[in-house]
Amino acid sequence: MIKIIRRLTPLFILFFFGMAAWLLINTKESPEQKEEEKPAQIVDVVKVEQQTVSLNLPSYGVVTPKNKTQLVTEVKGRLLSISPNFVAGGVVKKGEQLAMIEPSDYEADLSQAQASLAQAQAALEEEIARGEVAKNDWKGYDGGLPPELGLRLPQLKKEQANVKFAQAAMARAERNLERTIIRAPFEGIIKTRMVDLGQYVTLGTNLGELYDTRIAEIRLPLANNDLAYLESVDKPDTQVTLSASLVGKEVSWTGDIVRSEGVIDADNRMVYLVAEIKDPYLRESKHQGQLPLKYGSFVTAIIKGRTVEGIVKLPRHIVRNNQVAVVSSDNIVEVRDVNIVRTDVDSVYIKDSLLDGERISLTKLSSMRSGQSVKILGEADNSGSKSPQTDEDKEQHLAAKGEQ
């Protein structure tokens, strides 16, 4: 019997502990179930402020002269002298002598033309005298009107024609002599010089290129849709501000849009407006610290557009799919569609969609939905105390800003 009890003892022990475990499992209390409360998202906001703005149009272009010309010879010969200003970068005045072609041959031609004219005039005077003698000889003629040949009228006309021919020849000789001096047709800057002293030039030889410094032009490309923001499409007479980086600082100039080229470029589908800047090289007047607008400079342009009232200007990153997150006075989000009239690199211009004083969330739009409750950074909560800006709050806010 003792042996049997010893062998069954482990079974009794297992049975005892099994029953104890069963009792513990069936008599334990269930834990209290509570809904997990998600903390309200912390957002930063900006207040809406309607304003009257000019819908300016950005563009860019390269500064070029309105007028430029190739200096070419109208006579041939050897270059006798070249002006010190006739070099690349030289600034010249209208009518200034740039170069001279050896004039001796043209002076001789002028002398010959003057001599021929003197001979023709002497022959004309002689023929006039002969005509007077012929008139006197025909005074007693009773056969009617005397013949023209008898009065030497054809001979007179011939000598008059010879005088005109000699006068034209002398005028041509005078012009050719004047053309031996190459003069600047307008105030400008020498772009290039292509000849040297002593070089023989022929008719039509290119001596160099001259750029007019009185007016500069800039072709400014715009998308065809952007023309709607101009006061006038056909005559876009408006102001433009040009800027460029010179000598390590940003410099700006003010000009005018004078015309539209009126066609759409087949390569880039853009329309070009032409801006003018008067006196770009400051030849007429110069103020302290003012810098010239040199030809070939790349400039950015801001073209003044139409003035529109009731515009709300917002940072571009807070508008997604033409929607913004409006936060009500009780901190409830409304995802609202807005009417965008224009966008640029940094901003979005909205009209007839937002009211003054409304709050727009600066937090990423995709993380919010209509009806969501949010917490405004730094705003007092319902208890009257200010929402603490703990490190956790700040990190959450910075993370939301970083996602933008």
XYZ file of C-alpha atoms in Angstrom:
404
model
C 0.000 0.000 0.000
C 2.856 2.333 0.897
C 4.435 1.663 -2.465
C 1.207 2.465 -4.245
C 0.832 5.732 -2.328
C 4.412 6.750 -3.151
C 3.849 6.095 -6.852
C 0.591 8.107 -6.946
C 1.941 11.063 -4.950
C 3.261 12.952 -8.076
C -0.123 12.536 -9.735
C -1.872 13.979 -6.674
C 0.514 16.919 -6.663
C -0.075 17.625 -10.394
C -3.826 17.342 -9.907
C -3.719 19.751 -6.955
C -1.728 22.427 -8.778
C -3.890 22.007 -11.917
C -7.038 22.664 -9.921
C -5.421 25.663 -8.276
C -4.449 27.125 -11.629
C -7.954 26.547 -12.992
C -9.461 28.379 -10.034
C -7.072 31.335 -10.437
C -7.818 31.687 -14.149
C -11.589 31.586 -13.747
C -11.742 33.900 -10.767
C -9.450 36.767 -12.076
C -11.031 40.165 -12.907
C -10.852 41.595 -16.443
C -8.789 44.851 -16.786
C -10.710 48.084 -17.319
C -10.990 48.964 -21.050
C -10.241 52.579 -21.934
C -10.142 54.227 -25.325
C -6.711 55.430 -26.335
C -6.796 59.181 -26.658
C -4.687 60.550 -29.498
C -3.097 63.893 -28.691
C -4.364 66.791 -30.801
C -1.994 67.746 -33.614
C -0.044 70.923 -32.952
C -0.183 73.401 -35.825
C 1.044 76.906 -36.496
C -1.332 79.323 -38.219
C -1.262 82.562 -40.172
C -4.126 85.059 -40.232
C -5.744 86.022 -43.537
C -5.290 89.622 -44.624
C -6.860 90.822 -47.864
C -4.878 93.420 -49.770
C -4.684 95.270 -53.072
C -1.749 93.968 -55.092
C -0.245 94.271 -58.538
C -0.048 90.863 -60.140
C 3.554 91.260 -61.241
C 5.026 88.954 -63.858
C 8.571 87.588 -63.519
C 10.772 87.180 -66.583
C 14.394 87.395 -67.702
C 16.482 88.479 -70.676
C 19.773 89.747 -72.076
C 20.528 93.446 -72.524
C 21.113 94.471 -76.153
C 21.380 97.843 -77.923
C 18.310 99.195 -79.688
C 20.515 100.295 -82.601
C 23.768 98.795 -83.780
C 25.613 99.166 -87.053
C 28.472 97.791 -89.071
C 30.990 100.508 -89.983
C 31.830 99.907 -93.654
C 33.850 101.854 -96.206
C 32.193 103.717 -99.086
C 35.514 104.397 -100.857
C 38.743 102.456 -101.229
C 42.292 103.245 -100.204
C 44.898 102.874 -97.485
C 44.019 103.666 -93.858
C 46.020 106.770 -93.047
C 44.979 107.186 -89.393
C 42.844 105.520 -86.705
C 41.351 107.322 -83.699
C 42.499 106.204 -80.220
C 38.807 105.722 -79.346
C 38.311 103.325 -82.259
C 39.051 100.237 -80.149
C 36.868 97.577 -78.553
C 35.146 99.257 -75.616
C 35.874 102.772 -76.837
C 33.092 105.294 -76.232
C 32.515 107.753 -79.092
C 30.259 110.722 -79.787
C 28.048 111.300 -82.798
C 30.107 112.618 -85.732
C 33.454 111.802 -84.096
C 36.208 110.831 -86.555
C 37.148 107.176 -86.188
C 39.509 106.617 -89.126
C 40.792 108.272 -92.305
C 41.483 106.785 -95.736
C 44.279 108.399 -97.741
C 42.498 111.288 -99.531
C 45.043 112.305 -102.230
C 43.314 110.466 -105.094
C 39.925 111.894 -104.138
C 41.333 115.406 -103.797
C 42.671 115.039 -107.349
C 39.272 113.819 -108.534
C 37.654 116.860 -106.927
C 40.103 119.208 -108.648
C 39.340 117.589 -112.005
C 35.599 117.913 -111.363
C 35.995 121.577 -110.446
C 37.982 122.204 -113.654
C 35.371 120.392 -115.760
C 32.632 122.470 -114.161
C 34.523 125.698 -114.875
C 34.937 124.677 -118.525
C 31.249 123.805 -118.813
C 30.218 127.111 -117.272
C 32.529 129.021 -119.642
C 31.081 127.165 -122.638
C 27.568 127.974 -121.395
C 28.374 131.657 -121.065
C 29.883 131.639 -124.572
C 26.767 129.979 -125.987
C 24.535 132.507 -124.250
C 26.502 135.306 -125.947
C 26.223 133.609 -129.324
C 22.509 133.305 -128.838
C 22.227 137.040 -128.213
C 24.130 137.721 -131.451
C 21.836 135.340 -133.338
C 18.776 137.138 -131.971
C 20.046 140.434 -133.291
C 20.768 138.888 -136.689
C 17.178 137.587 -136.957
C 15.477 140.837 -135.963
C 14.843 141.943 -139.586
C 13.536 138.544 -140.692
C 10.039 138.866 -142.242
C 9.367 135.177 -142.819
C 7.653 134.648 -139.480
C 9.249 133.201 -136.359
C 12.962 132.464 -136.680
C 13.978 128.776 -136.370
C 15.323 127.506 -133.018
C 18.535 126.407 -134.661
C 19.017 129.899 -136.003
C 18.658 131.258 -132.470
C 21.062 128.529 -131.206
C 18.579 127.213 -128.663
C 19.610 123.511 -129.000
C 23.258 124.476 -128.484
C 22.238 126.426 -125.367
C 20.399 123.439 -123.895
C 23.415 121.233 -124.597
C 25.759 123.551 -122.698
C 23.276 123.792 -119.818
C 23.206 119.968 -119.622
C 27.014 119.893 -119.654
C 27.055 122.273 -116.680
C 24.615 120.057 -114.713
C 26.711 117.000 -115.528
C 29.864 118.759 -114.320
C 28.076 119.908 -111.161
C 26.960 116.329 -110.407
C 30.475 115.048 -110.998
C 31.889 117.659 -108.622
C 29.263 116.806 -105.952
C 30.195 113.115 -106.259
C 33.887 113.971 -105.934
C 33.140 116.062 -102.821
C 31.145 113.198 -101.243
C 33.899 110.696 -101.999
C 36.423 113.020 -100.392
C 34.184 113.334 -97.307
C 33.830 109.554 -97.192
C 37.556 109.152 -96.696
C 36.815 110.181 -93.082
C 34.904 107.463 -91.172
C 32.639 109.074 -88.566
C 30.380 107.649 -85.841
C 26.733 107.864 -86.961
C 25.515 108.083 -83.328
C 26.774 108.079 -79.748
C 27.883 104.597 -78.877
C 30.460 102.081 -77.777
C 32.777 100.208 -80.125
C 32.014 96.488 -80.013
C 34.830 95.345 -82.307
C 37.446 96.797 -84.672
C 38.475 94.664 -87.620
C 41.157 96.769 -89.412
C 44.593 98.163 -88.603
C 46.587 101.230 -89.510
C 48.023 101.153 -93.046
C 45.656 98.412 -94.213
C 44.243 98.761 -97.730
C 40.454 98.655 -97.717
C 38.079 98.253 -100.627
C 34.513 99.378 -101.143
C 32.282 97.778 -98.454
C 35.095 96.593 -96.143
C 33.806 96.000 -92.596
C 35.802 98.237 -90.245
C 34.020 97.339 -86.992
C 30.745 97.320 -85.080
C 29.191 100.179 -83.114
C 26.498 99.841 -80.406
C 24.170 102.739 -79.624
C 24.372 103.738 -75.934
C 21.270 105.938 -75.873
C 18.669 103.150 -75.479
C 18.991 99.504 -74.441
C 16.462 96.775 -75.212
C 15.625 93.533 -73.404
C 13.403 90.810 -74.877
C 11.352 89.314 -72.040
C 9.595 85.956 -72.598
C 6.176 85.339 -71.037
C 3.783 82.438 -71.165
C 0.779 83.220 -73.334
C -1.588 82.865 -70.344
C 0.380 85.469 -68.360
C -0.625 88.180 -70.831
C -4.024 88.238 -69.116
C -2.409 89.949 -66.119
C -1.317 92.979 -68.192
C -3.442 96.111 -68.375
C -3.275 95.935 -72.173
C -2.157 93.033 -74.330
C -1.781 94.885 -77.619
C -0.032 97.935 -76.117
C 1.545 96.787 -72.857
C 2.758 100.239 -71.807
C 3.815 99.387 -68.265
C 6.772 99.597 -65.926
C 9.433 96.943 -65.518
C 12.136 96.566 -62.870
C 15.354 94.873 -63.937
C 17.959 93.493 -61.564
C 21.358 91.879 -61.929
C 24.339 91.002 -59.778
C 27.222 93.399 -60.405
C 30.475 93.776 -58.473
C 29.139 91.497 -55.771
C 25.850 93.283 -55.099
C 22.318 93.331 -56.479
C 21.637 96.356 -58.686
C 18.284 97.370 -60.173
C 17.133 99.644 -63.001
C 13.679 100.884 -64.010
C 12.426 100.798 -67.591
C 9.277 100.572 -69.677
C 7.608 97.876 -71.756
C 7.241 99.561 -75.165
C 5.749 96.811 -77.308
C 4.897 93.168 -77.766
C 6.392 91.230 -80.651
C 2.899 89.893 -81.287
C 3.794 86.318 -82.235
C 4.261 83.084 -80.299
C 7.737 81.609 -80.612
C 7.482 78.228 -82.301
C 10.388 76.788 -80.270
C 9.363 77.608 -76.706
C 5.701 78.717 -77.114
C 6.431 82.017 -75.405
C 5.418 85.587 -76.266
C 8.138 88.253 -76.092
C 7.692 91.737 -74.655
C 10.356 94.362 -75.352
C 11.572 96.640 -72.553
C 13.613 99.806 -73.035
C 16.113 101.431 -70.685
C 17.229 104.964 -71.524
C 20.870 105.963 -71.096
C 22.041 102.534 -69.852
C 25.703 103.620 -69.821
C 24.930 106.790 -67.801
C 26.354 109.105 -70.483
C 23.839 111.887 -69.786
C 23.558 111.708 -65.993
C 24.963 109.612 -63.189
C 24.102 109.529 -59.481
C 26.331 108.545 -56.615
C 26.772 104.761 -56.492
C 24.801 104.167 -59.700
C 26.207 101.522 -62.048
C 25.759 101.247 -65.841
C 23.661 98.494 -67.391
C 26.159 96.918 -69.762
C 25.211 95.200 -72.975
C 25.284 91.423 -72.733
C 24.230 91.421 -69.057
C 21.708 88.779 -67.996
C 18.927 90.401 -65.959
C 15.810 89.250 -64.166
C 12.684 91.326 -64.665
C 9.508 92.063 -62.722
C 6.801 93.380 -65.045
C 4.063 95.387 -63.346
C 0.692 93.710 -63.904
C -2.936 94.575 -63.250
C -3.923 95.921 -59.828
C -6.527 93.666 -58.147
C -8.375 94.182 -54.852
C -9.293 91.544 -52.277
C -6.240 89.352 -52.863
C -4.931 86.999 -50.162
C -1.241 86.184 -50.514
C -0.129 82.898 -48.939
C 3.102 80.887 -48.962
C 3.022 78.434 -51.823
C 3.845 75.360 -49.730
C 0.588 75.494 -47.700
C -1.643 75.150 -50.774
C -2.098 71.646 -52.164
C -4.460 70.720 -54.997
C -6.080 74.190 -54.747
C -6.958 73.570 -51.078
C -5.957 75.089 -47.748
C -6.669 74.052 -44.140
C -8.766 76.721 -42.401
C -8.754 76.527 -38.586
C -11.938 77.819 -36.933
C -12.156 79.725 -33.660
C -12.814 76.449 -31.789
C -9.750 74.840 -33.428
C -11.640 72.639 -35.893
C -10.071 72.130 -39.317
C -11.942 72.836 -42.557
C -10.218 71.783 -45.778
C -11.425 74.442 -48.218
C -11.137 74.810 -51.978
C -9.741 78.198 -53.030
C -9.710 80.248 -56.215
C -6.073 80.782 -57.250
C -5.604 83.692 -59.651
C -1.820 83.551 -59.851
C 1.226 81.735 -58.500
C 4.908 82.547 -58.504
C 8.014 80.900 -57.100
C 7.243 81.701 -53.461
C 3.582 82.740 -53.186
C 0.007 81.936 -54.181
C -2.548 84.700 -54.831
C -6.135 83.795 -53.850
C -9.351 85.725 -54.468
C -12.982 85.360 -53.276
C -12.233 82.335 -51.059
C -11.002 83.566 -47.671
C -12.165 86.243 -45.223
C -10.102 88.692 -43.219
C -9.036 87.263 -39.884
C -9.502 83.594 -40.782
C -6.640 81.340 -39.739
C -4.766 79.141 -42.195
C -2.686 76.214 -41.001
C 0.992 76.265 -41.949
C 1.218 72.511 -41.317
C 1.276 70.024 -44.167
C -2.229 69.724 -45.595
C -2.166 65.976 -46.306
C -1.897 65.226 -42.580
C -5.241 66.915 -41.771
C -8.888 66.358 -42.608
C -12.100 68.339 -42.242
C -13.585 68.122 -38.739
C -10.259 67.307 -37.079
C -9.490 69.018 -33.798
C -6.071 70.636 -33.548
C -4.020 72.508 -31.037
C -2.621 75.928 -31.944
C 1.010 76.445 -31.061
C 1.267 78.892 -28.156
C -2.516 79.428 -27.837
C -4.384 79.242 -24.495
C -6.482 76.062 -24.011
C -10.035 75.796 -22.556
C -8.816 76.040 -18.981
C -7.322 79.438 -19.714
C -3.723 78.352 -19.423
C -1.391 78.657 -22.334
C -0.623 75.484 -24.235
C 2.806 74.491 -22.981
C 5.447 74.430 -25.661
C 7.264 71.398 -24.332
C 10.183 69.831 -26.126
C 7.786 67.165 -27.416
C 5.430 69.865 -28.782
C 8.273 71.706 -30.432
C 9.645 68.544 -31.995
C 6.174 67.677 -33.347
C 5.778 71.182 -34.802
C 9.237 71.215 -36.349
C 8.649 67.768 -37.855
C 5.416 69.021 -39.453
C 7.195 72.092 -40.817
C 10.023 69.945 -42.131
C 7.611 67.784 -44.120
C 6.563 70.849 -46.086
